[in-house]
JSON list of N, CA and C in Angstrom, two decimals:
[
{"chain": "K", "resi": 1, "resn": "MET", "atom": "N", "xyz": [6.54, -7.31, -27.20]},
{"chain": "K", "resi": 1, "resn": "MET", "atom": "CA", "xyz": [7.19, -7.56, -25.93]},
{"chain": "K", "resi": 1, "resn": "MET", "atom": "C", "xyz": [8.70, -7.44, -26.13]},
{"chain": "K", "resi": 2, "resn": "HIS", "atom": "N", "xyz": [9.36, -6.79, -25.21]},
{"chain": "K", "resi": 2, "resn": "HIS", "atom": "CA", "xyz": [10.80, -6.63, -25.26]},
{"chain": "K", "resi": 2, "resn": "HIS", "atom": "C", "xyz": [11.44, -7.50, -24.19]},
{"chain": "K", "resi": 3, "resn": "ILE", "atom": "N", "xyz": [12.41, -8.30, -24.59]},
{"chain": "K", "resi": 3, "resn": "ILE", "atom": "CA", "xyz": [13.14, -9.13, -23.64]},
{"chain": "K", "resi": 3, "resn": "ILE", "atom": "C", "xyz": [14.55, -8.60, -23.57]},
{"chain": "K", "resi": 4, "resn": "ILE", "atom": "N", "xyz": [14.97, -8.22, -22.39]},
{"chain": "K", "resi": 4, "resn": "ILE", "atom": "CA", "xyz": [16.29, -7.64, -22.19]},
{"chain": "K", "resi": 4, "resn": "ILE", "atom": "C", "xyz": [17.10, -8.59, -21.32]},
{"chain": "K", "resi": 5, "resn": "SER", "atom": "N", "xyz": [18.19, -9.09, -21.88]},
{"chain": "K", "resi": 5, "resn": "SER", "atom": "CA", "xyz": [19.05, -10.03, -21.19]},
{"chain": "K", "resi": 5, "resn": "SER", "atom": "C", "xyz": [20.19, -9.29, -20.49]},
{"chain": "K", "resi": 6, "resn": "LYS", "atom": "N", "xyz": [20.60, -9.80, -19.36]},
{"chain": "K", "resi": 6, "resn": "LYS", "atom": "CA", "xyz": [21.69, -9.19, -18.61]},
{"chain": "K", "resi": 6, "resn": "LYS", "atom": "C", "xyz": [23.06, -9.56, -19.18]},
{"chain": "K", "resi": 7, "resn": "ALA", "atom": "N", "xyz": [23.14, -10.68, -19.89]},
{"chain": "K", "resi": 7, "resn": "ALA", "atom": "CA", "xyz": [24.43, -11.18, -20.39]},
{"chain": "K", "resi": 7, "resn": "ALA", "atom": "C", "xyz": [25.19, -10.16, -21.26]},
{"chain": "K", "resi": 8, "resn": "PRO", "atom": "N", "xyz": [24.55, -9.48, -22.21]},
{"chain": "K", "resi": 8, "resn": "PRO", "atom": "CA", "xyz": [25.31, -8.51, -23.00]},
{"chain": "K", "resi": 8, "resn": "PRO", "atom": "C", "xyz": [25.86, -7.35, -22.16]},
{"chain": "K", "resi": 9, "resn": "PHE", "atom": "N", "xyz": [25.12, -6.96, -21.14]},
{"chain": "K", "resi": 9, "resn": "PHE", "atom": "CA", "xyz": [25.59, -5.89, -20.26]},
{"chain": "K", "resi": 9, "resn": "PHE", "atom": "C", "xyz": [26.81, -6.35, -19.47]},
{"chain": "K", "resi": 10, "resn": "GLU", "atom": "N", "xyz": [26.77, -7.59, -19.00]},
{"chain": "K", "resi": 10, "resn": "GLU", "atom": "CA", "xyz": [27.92, -8.15, -18.26]},
{"chain": "K", "resi": 10, "resn": "GLU", "atom": "C", "xyz": [29.14, -8.27, -19.17]},
{"chain": "K", "resi": 11, "resn": "GLU", "atom": "N", "xyz": [28.92, -8.73, -20.39]},
{"chain": "K", "resi": 11, "resn": "GLU", "atom": "CA", "xyz": [30.02, -8.88, -21.34]},
{"chain": "K", "resi": 11, "resn": "GLU", "atom": "C", "xyz": [30.67, -7.53, -21.65]},
{"chain": "K", "resi": 12, "resn": "CYS", "atom": "N", "xyz": [29.85, -6.53, -21.89]},
{"chain": "K", "resi": 12, "resn": "CYS", "atom": "CA", "xyz": [30.38, -5.19, -22.18]},
{"chain": "K", "resi": 12, "resn": "CYS", "atom": "C", "xyz": [31.09, -4.60, -20.96]},
{"chain": "K", "resi": 13, "resn": "ALA", "atom": "N", "xyz": [30.58, -4.88, -19.78]},
{"chain": "K", "resi": 13, "resn": "ALA", "atom": "CA", "xyz": [31.22, -4.37, -18.56]},
{"chain": "K", "resi": 13, "resn": "ALA", "atom": "C", "xyz": [32.61, -4.97, -18.39]},
{"chain": "K", "resi": 14, "resn": "ARG", "atom": "N", "xyz": [32.77, -6.24, -18.76]},
{"chain": "K", "resi": 14, "resn": "ARG", "atom": "CA", "xyz": [34.11, -6.86, -18.70]},
{"chain": "K", "resi": 14, "resn": "ARG", "atom": "C", "xyz": [35.02, -6.31, -19.78]},
{"chain": "K", "resi": 15, "resn": "LYS", "atom": "N", "xyz": [34.45, -6.06, -20.96]},
{"chain": "K", "resi": 15, "resn": "LYS", "atom": "CA", "xyz": [35.24, -5.57, -22.09]},
{"chain": "K", "resi": 15, "resn": "LYS", "atom": "C", "xyz": [35.63, -4.10, -21.90]},
{"chain": "K", "resi": 16, "resn": "TYR", "atom": "N", "xyz": [34.74, -3.32, -21.29]},
{"chain": "K", "resi": 16, "resn": "TYR", "atom": "CA", "xyz": [34.97, -1.88, -21.08]},
{"chain": "K", "resi": 16, "resn": "TYR", "atom": "C", "xyz": [34.82, -1.57, -19.59]},
{"chain": "K", "resi": 17, "resn": "PRO", "atom": "N", "xyz": [35.83, -1.88, -18.79]},
{"chain": "K", "resi": 17, "resn": "PRO", "atom": "CA", "xyz": [35.71, -1.72, -17.33]},
{"chain": "K", "resi": 17, "resn": "PRO", "atom": "C", "xyz": [35.50, -0.27, -16.88]},
{"chain": "K", "resi": 18, "resn": "ASN", "atom": "N", "xyz": [35.96, 0.70, -17.67]},
{"chain": "K", "resi": 18, "resn": "ASN", "atom": "CA", "xyz": [35.74, 2.10, -17.30]},
{"chain": "K", "resi": 18, "resn": "ASN", "atom": "C", "xyz": [34.26, 2.49, -17.36]},
{"chain": "K", "resi": 19, "resn": "ASP", "atom": "N", "xyz": [33.49, 1.76, -18.15]},
{"chain": "K", "resi": 19, "resn": "ASP", "atom": "CA", "xyz": [32.06, 2.06, -18.31]},
{"chain": "K", "resi": 19, "resn": "ASP", "atom": "C", "xyz": [31.16, 1.07, -17.58]},
{"chain": "K", "resi": 20, "resn": "ALA", "atom": "N", "xyz": [31.75, 0.20, -16.77]},
{"chain": "K", "resi": 20, "resn": "ALA", "atom": "CA", "xyz": [30.98, -0.85, -16.11]},
{"chain": "K", "resi": 20, "resn": "ALA", "atom": "C", "xyz": [29.86, -0.29, -15.23]},
{"chain": "K", "resi": 21, "resn": "LEU", "atom": "N", "xyz": [30.15, 0.72, -14.46]},
{"chain": "K", "resi": 21, "resn": "LEU", "atom": "CA", "xyz": [29.14, 1.30, -13.57]},
{"chain": "K", "resi": 21, "resn": "LEU", "atom": "C", "xyz": [27.96, 1.85, -14.37]},
{"chain": "K", "resi": 22, "resn": "ALA", "atom": "N", "xyz": [28.25, 2.54, -15.45]},
{"chain": "K", "resi": 22, "resn": "ALA", "atom": "CA", "xyz": [27.18, 3.10, -16.29]},
{"chain": "K", "resi": 22, "resn": "ALA", "atom": "C", "xyz": [26.35, 1.99, -16.94]},
{"chain": "K", "resi": 23, "resn": "LEU", "atom": "N", "xyz": [27.02, 0.93, -17.38]},
{"chain": "K", "resi": 23, "resn": "LEU", "atom": "CA", "xyz": [26.29, -0.18, -18.00]},
{"chain": "K", "resi": 23, "resn": "LEU", "atom": "C", "xyz": [25.38, -0.88, -17.01]},
{"chain": "K", "resi": 24, "resn": "HIS", "atom": "N", "xyz": [25.88, -1.12, -15.80]},
{"chain": "K", "resi": 24, "resn": "HIS", "atom": "CA", "xyz": [25.05, -1.76, -14.77]},
{"chain": "K", "resi": 24, "resn": "HIS", "atom": "C", "xyz": [23.89, -0.85, -14.36]},
{"chain": "K", "resi": 25, "resn": "SER", "atom": "N", "xyz": [24.13, 0.44, -14.30]},
{"chain": "K", "resi": 25, "resn": "SER", "atom": "CA", "xyz": [23.06, 1.39, -13.95]},
{"chain": "K", "resi": 25, "resn": "SER", "atom": "C", "xyz": [22.00, 1.42, -15.04]},
{"chain": "K", "resi": 26, "resn": "LEU", "atom": "N", "xyz": [22.44, 1.41, -16.29]},
{"chain": "K", "resi": 26, "resn": "LEU", "atom": "CA", "xyz": [21.49, 1.40, -17.41]},
{"chain": "K", "resi": 26, "resn": "LEU", "atom": "C", "xyz": [20.62, 0.15, -17.37]},
{"chain": "K", "resi": 27, "resn": "TYR", "atom": "N", "xyz": [21.24, -1.00, -17.14]},
{"chain": "K", "resi": 27, "resn": "TYR", "atom": "CA", "xyz": [20.47, -2.25, -17.06]},
{"chain": "K", "resi": 27, "resn": "TYR", "atom": "C", "xyz": [19.44, -2.18, -15.94]},
{"chain": "K", "resi": 28, "resn": "ARG", "atom": "N", "xyz": [19.84, -1.63, -14.79]},
{"chain": "K", "resi": 28, "resn": "ARG", "atom": "CA", "xyz": [18.93, -1.54, -13.65]},
{"chain": "K", "resi": 28, "resn": "ARG", "atom": "C", "xyz": [17.75, -0.63, -13.98]},
{"chain": "K", "resi": 29, "resn": "VAL", "atom": "N", "xyz": [17.98, 0.47, -14.68]},
{"chain": "K", "resi": 29, "resn": "VAL", "atom": "CA", "xyz": [16.89, 1.38, -15.05]},
{"chain": "K", "resi": 29, "resn": "VAL", "atom": "C", "xyz": [15.95, 0.71, -16.05]},
{"chain": "K", "resi": 30, "resn": "ILE", "atom": "N", "xyz": [16.53, 0.05, -17.04]},
{"chain": "K", "resi": 30, "resn": "ILE", "atom": "CA", "xyz": [15.70, -0.60, -18.06]},
{"chain": "K", "resi": 30, "resn": "ILE", "atom": "C", "xyz": [14.85, -1.72, -17.46]},
{"chain": "K", "resi": 31, "resn": "LYS", "atom": "N", "xyz": [15.42, -2.52, -16.58]},
{"chain": "K", "resi": 31, "resn": "LYS", "atom": "CA", "xyz": [14.69, -3.62, -15.98]},
{"chain": "K", "resi": 31, "resn": "LYS", "atom": "C", "xyz": [13.70, -3.17, -14.89]},
{"chain": "K", "resi": 32, "resn": "GLY", "atom": "N", "xyz": [13.92, -1.99, -14.34]},
{"chain": "K", "resi": 32, "resn": "GLY", "atom": "CA", "xyz": [13.04, -1.49, -13.28]},
{"chain": "K", "resi": 32, "resn": "GLY", "atom": "C", "xyz": [11.75, -0.92, -13.85]},
{"chain": "K", "resi": 33, "resn": "ASN", "atom": "N", "xyz": [11.01, -0.25, -13.01]},
{"chain": "K", "resi": 33, "resn": "ASN", "atom": "CA", "xyz": [9.74, 0.32, -13.43]},
{"chain": "K", "resi": 33, "resn": "ASN", "atom": "C", "xyz": [9.88, 1.67, -14.10]},
{"chain": "K", "resi": 34, "resn": "GLY", "atom": "N", "xyz": [11.09, 2.14, -14.28]},
{"chain": "K", "resi": 34, "resn": "GLY", "atom": "CA", "xyz": [11.29, 3.47, -14.84]},
{"chain": "K", "resi": 34, "resn": "GLY", "atom": "C", "xyz": [11.48, 3.51, -16.34]},
{"chain": "K", "resi": 35, "resn": "PHE", "atom": "N", "xyz": [11.24, 2.40, -17.06]},
{"chain": "K", "resi": 35, "resn": "PHE", "atom": "CA", "xyz": [11.47, 2.37, -18.49]},
{"chain": "K", "resi": 35, "resn": "PHE", "atom": "C", "xyz": [10.17, 2.66, -19.22]},
{"chain": "K", "resi": 36, "resn": "PHE", "atom": "N", "xyz": [10.12, 3.80, -19.88]},
{"chain": "K", "resi": 36, "resn": "PHE", "atom": "CA", "xyz": [8.93, 4.22, -20.61]},
{"chain": "K", "resi": 36, "resn": "PHE", "atom": "C", "xyz": [9.28, 4.36, -22.09]},
{"chain": "K", "resi": 37, "resn": "TYR", "atom": "N", "xyz": [8.31, 4.19, -22.93]},
{"chain": "K", "resi": 37, "resn": "TYR", "atom": "CA", "xyz": [8.49, 4.57, -24.32]},
{"chain": "K", "resi": 37, "resn": "TYR", "atom": "C", "xyz": [7.19, 5.21, -24.77]},
{"chain": "K", "resi": 38, "resn": "ALA", "atom": "N", "xyz": [7.29, 6.07, -25.76]},
{"chain": "K", "resi": 38, "resn": "ALA", "atom": "CA", "xyz": [6.11, 6.78, -26.23]},
{"chain": "K", "resi": 38, "resn": "ALA", "atom": "C", "xyz": [5.52, 6.04, -27.43]},
{"chain": "K", "resi": 39, "resn": "ARG", "atom": "N", "xyz": [4.22, 5.96, -27.46]},
{"chain": "K", "resi": 39, "resn": "ARG", "atom": "CA", "xyz": [3.51, 5.34, -28.56]},
{"chain": "K", "resi": 39, "resn": "ARG", "atom": "C", "xyz": [2.52, 6.35, -29.10]},
{"chain": "K", "resi": 40, "resn": "ARG", "atom": "N", "xyz": [2.54, 6.57, -30.39]},
{"chain": "K", "resi": 40, "resn": "ARG", "atom": "CA", "xyz": [1.63, 7.55, -30.98]},
{"chain": "K", "resi": 40, "resn": "ARG", "atom": "C", "xyz": [0.28, 6.89, -31.27]},
{"chain": "K", "resi": 41, "resn": "ASN", "atom": "N", "xyz": [-0.78, 7.61, -30.92]},
{"chain": "K", "resi": 41, "resn": "ASN", "atom": "CA", "xyz": [-2.11, 7.10, -31.22]},
{"chain": "K", "resi": 41, "resn": "ASN", "atom": "C", "xyz": [-2.52, 7.53, -32.63]},
{"chain": "K", "resi": 42, "resn": "ALA", "atom": "N", "xyz": [-3.75, 7.29, -33.03]},
{"chain": "K", "resi": 42, "resn": "ALA", "atom": "CA", "xyz": [-4.21, 7.60, -34.38]},
{"chain": "K", "resi": 42, "resn": "ALA", "atom": "C", "xyz": [-4.16, 9.10, -34.67]},
{"chain": "K", "resi": 43, "resn": "ASN", "atom": "N", "xyz": [-4.26, 9.93, -33.64]},
{"chain": "K", "resi": 43, "resn": "ASN", "atom": "CA", "xyz": [-4.23, 11.38, -33.83]},
{"chain": "K", "resi": 43, "resn": "ASN", "atom": "C", "xyz": [-2.81, 11.94, -33.85]},
{"chain": "K", "resi": 44, "resn": "GLY", "atom": "N", "xyz": [-1.81, 11.09, -33.70]},
{"chain": "K", "resi": 44, "resn": "GLY", "atom": "CA", "xyz": [-0.42, 11.54, -33.71]},
{"chain": "K", "resi": 44, "resn": "GLY", "atom": "C", "xyz": [0.07, 12.05, -32.37]},
{"chain": "K", "resi": 45, "resn": "VAL", "atom": "N", "xyz": [-0.70, 11.82, -31.31]},
{"chain": "K", "resi": 45, "resn": "VAL", "atom": "CA", "xyz": [-0.32, 12.28, -29.98]},
{"chain": "K", "resi": 45, "resn": "VAL", "atom": "C", "xyz": [0.45, 11.17, -29.27]},
{"chain": "K", "resi": 46, "resn": "SER", "atom": "N", "xyz": [1.59, 11.54, -28.68]},
{"chain": "K", "resi": 46, "resn": "SER", "atom": "CA", "xyz": [2.40, 10.55, -27.96]},
{"chain": "K", "resi": 46, "resn": "SER", "atom": "C", "xyz": [1.75, 10.19, -26.64]},
{"chain": "K", "resi": 47, "resn": "GLN", "atom": "N", "xyz": [1.69, 8.91, -26.36]},
{"chain": "K", "resi": 47, "resn": "GLN", "atom": "CA", "xyz": [1.17, 8.41, -25.10]},
{"chain": "K", "resi": 47, "resn": "GLN", "atom": "C", "xyz": [2.23, 7.53, -24.46]},
{"chain": "K", "resi": 48, "resn": "PRO", "atom": "N", "xyz": [2.72, 7.89, -23.27]},
{"chain": "K", "resi": 48, "resn": "PRO", "atom": "CA", "xyz": [3.75, 7.05, -22.64]},
{"chain": "K", "resi": 48, "resn": "PRO", "atom": "C", "xyz": [3.16, 5.73, -22.18]},
{"chain": "K", "resi": 49, "resn": "ARG", "atom": "N", "xyz": [3.94, 4.67, -22.37]},
{"chain": "K", "resi": 49, "resn": "ARG", "atom": "CA", "xyz": [3.57, 3.35, -21.87]},
{"chain": "K", "resi": 49, "resn": "ARG", "atom": "C", "xyz": [4.69, 2.88, -20.98]},
{"chain": "K", "resi": 50, "resn": "GLN", "atom": "N", "xyz": [4.32, 2.11, -19.98]},
{"chain": "K", "resi": 50, "resn": "GLN", "atom": "CA", "xyz": [5.32, 1.62, -19.02]},
{"chain": "K", "resi": 50, "resn": "GLN", "atom": "C", "xyz": [5.38, 0.11, -19.08]},
{"chain": "K", "resi": 51, "resn": "PHE", "atom": "N", "xyz": [6.61, -0.41, -18.98]},
{"chain": "K", "resi": 51, "resn": "PHE", "atom": "CA", "xyz": [6.81, -1.86, -18.91]},
{"chain": "K", "resi": 51, "resn": "PHE", "atom": "C", "xyz": [7.17, -2.23, -17.52]}
]
């Protein structure tokens, strides 16, 4: 299970204001339904999983 906290994104957005929009957008994508990662099965074939 992956737990993603918003606090580091907020901290970086304050530290790097030029990148704040990108950081907030990244957090929104990761926390939304669009975050996939590939997991290889026993045959070596990638299978996408959604969180």
